[in-house]
């Protein structure tokens, strides 16, 4: 298990260095900054893209009238072009990134004619992912300013603005459709609970709550993204989304722990060490959600973003590993019980079920954490949504598997206890053996 956790950690570490495409109207405050290069934001343009820049409260620490203000300004660059620019700078072909012909120059302080604010709006017709960068090639000047940057693509015949980056613009629809799927699952689950009401346990209602929360979480994510798409900012929908993400995260991890311990099926209470797992996982989920909010809401190049991403990563790995322990304990207990007590058949079936569950939880964690990040890295920004969809489909498969395997049912080996059921389980095992042969 330690090996699984460390490889998840490694992959997530790699993912730290993969920047995500962000896509909103962004306000960046720069105060007495002497950095020669300040990346501001990133966006995937189509052929009808546009960049709007409003720079205000400009203050340059060097008041010498002879300095070359053309060496301070903004440009757009693709990642590829940037690598070449770095080479040009190393070879002294150019002395300032702004002078390179590989970047799209947007505006500089010379064009602003010494005013304390200026606005520019430039069309972008190359379908590429660009990073907006501020360059200050003066060696002895600190810059202060407020930058409002808006990047969008013009869509449709009426040319309305779409503030979501190419490759993300379809996301509201993806989230909405998925939320419909989860609402249908919740409906089916309610029907199952009603039909099998005599064999329903408390944990089945818990499962219902998890599915409903997931459905609401997705619908608010769809609404959040579609507001950003239309207006460039979330207008408070993100708050609802974060609240439901938070509730869903806690409930899902708790559910995995509860199923893993066999709570409410096998025994009505939790043992001390199992309670401890919950006491670790729940507060960590709180931290993970705070980190997620910070990471989402700050610019991709924000100062504290990497720290918060590291926090998120660490907490996530701990949670994922912690939820595996109760399942491992249960498997161990069952293996011993199968050897010692008379109900060998029931215990063996429970064991099989727990083993399957263990494997599926690991696959789920691996896929949603590792494979999805890997996909994000290797797919072009234009197909960003495919990695989101892949992660969501894996999650859906996990929910369906959990619901199917632990559904209320008279002969579920999970909570078979009396002799009659022991016989039924033995019968079923025999049947399964025959099938396998
Ligand atoms: C920003 O600049 C654009 C383009 O020049 C202008 O149309 C827009 O009104 C400005 N926005 C603000 C908030 O100043």
PDB file of C-alpha atoms and ligand atoms in Angstrom, residues 50-55 118-122 148 152 161, ligand 1:
ATOM      1  CA  UNK A  50      -9.593  39.196 -28.126  1.00  0.00           C
ATOM      2  CA  UNK A  51      -7.503  40.536 -25.283  1.00  0.00           C
ATOM      3  CA  UNK A  52      -8.623  43.539 -23.276  1.00  0.00           C
ATOM      4  CA  UNK A  53      -6.136  45.146 -20.968  1.00  0.00           C
ATOM      5  CA  UNK A  54      -6.846  47.985 -18.542  1.00  0.00           C
ATOM      6  CA  UNK A  55      -3.780  49.162 -16.708  1.00  0.00           C
ATOM      7  CA  UNK A 118      -4.204  53.094 -20.287  1.00  0.00           C
ATOM      8  CA  UNK A 119      -6.564  50.642 -22.017  1.00  0.00           C
ATOM      9  CA  UNK A 120      -5.825  48.427 -24.983  1.00  0.00           C
ATOM     10  CA  UNK A 121      -7.849  45.899 -26.816  1.00  0.00           C
ATOM     11  CA  UNK A 122      -6.213  43.658 -29.412  1.00  0.00           C
ATOM     12  CA  UNK A 148      -7.286  44.079 -15.343  1.00  0.00           C
ATOM     13  CA  UNK A 152     -12.343  35.927 -24.587  1.00  0.00           C
ATOM     14  CA  UNK A 161     -18.218  36.884 -25.795  1.00  0.00           C
TER      15      UNK A 161
HETATM   16  C1  LIG B   1     -10.939  48.333 -20.611  1.00  0.00           C
HETATM   17  O1  LIG B   1     -10.478  48.611 -21.910  1.00  0.00           O
HETATM   18  C2  LIG B   1     -11.417  48.339 -22.941  1.00  0.00           C
HETATM   19  C3  LIG B   1     -10.750  48.481 -24.290  1.00  0.00           C
HETATM   20  O2  LIG B   1     -10.066  49.679 -24.465  1.00  0.00           O
HETATM   21  C4  LIG B   1     -12.621  49.258 -22.747  1.00  0.00           C
HETATM   22  O3  LIG B   1     -13.559  49.026 -23.780  1.00  0.00           O
HETATM   23  C5  LIG B   1     -13.234  48.944 -21.399  1.00  0.00           C
HETATM   24  O4  LIG B   1     -14.335  49.812 -21.146  1.00  0.00           O
HETATM   25  C6  LIG B   1     -12.205  49.091 -20.291  1.00  0.00           C
HETATM   26  N1  LIG B   1     -12.782  48.598 -19.073  1.00  0.00           N
HETATM   27  C7  LIG B   1     -12.650  49.200 -17.877  1.00  0.00           C
HETATM   28  C8  LIG B   1     -13.297  48.544 -16.732  1.00  0.00           C
HETATM   29  O5  LIG B   1     -12.039  50.236 -17.753  1.00  0.00           O
END
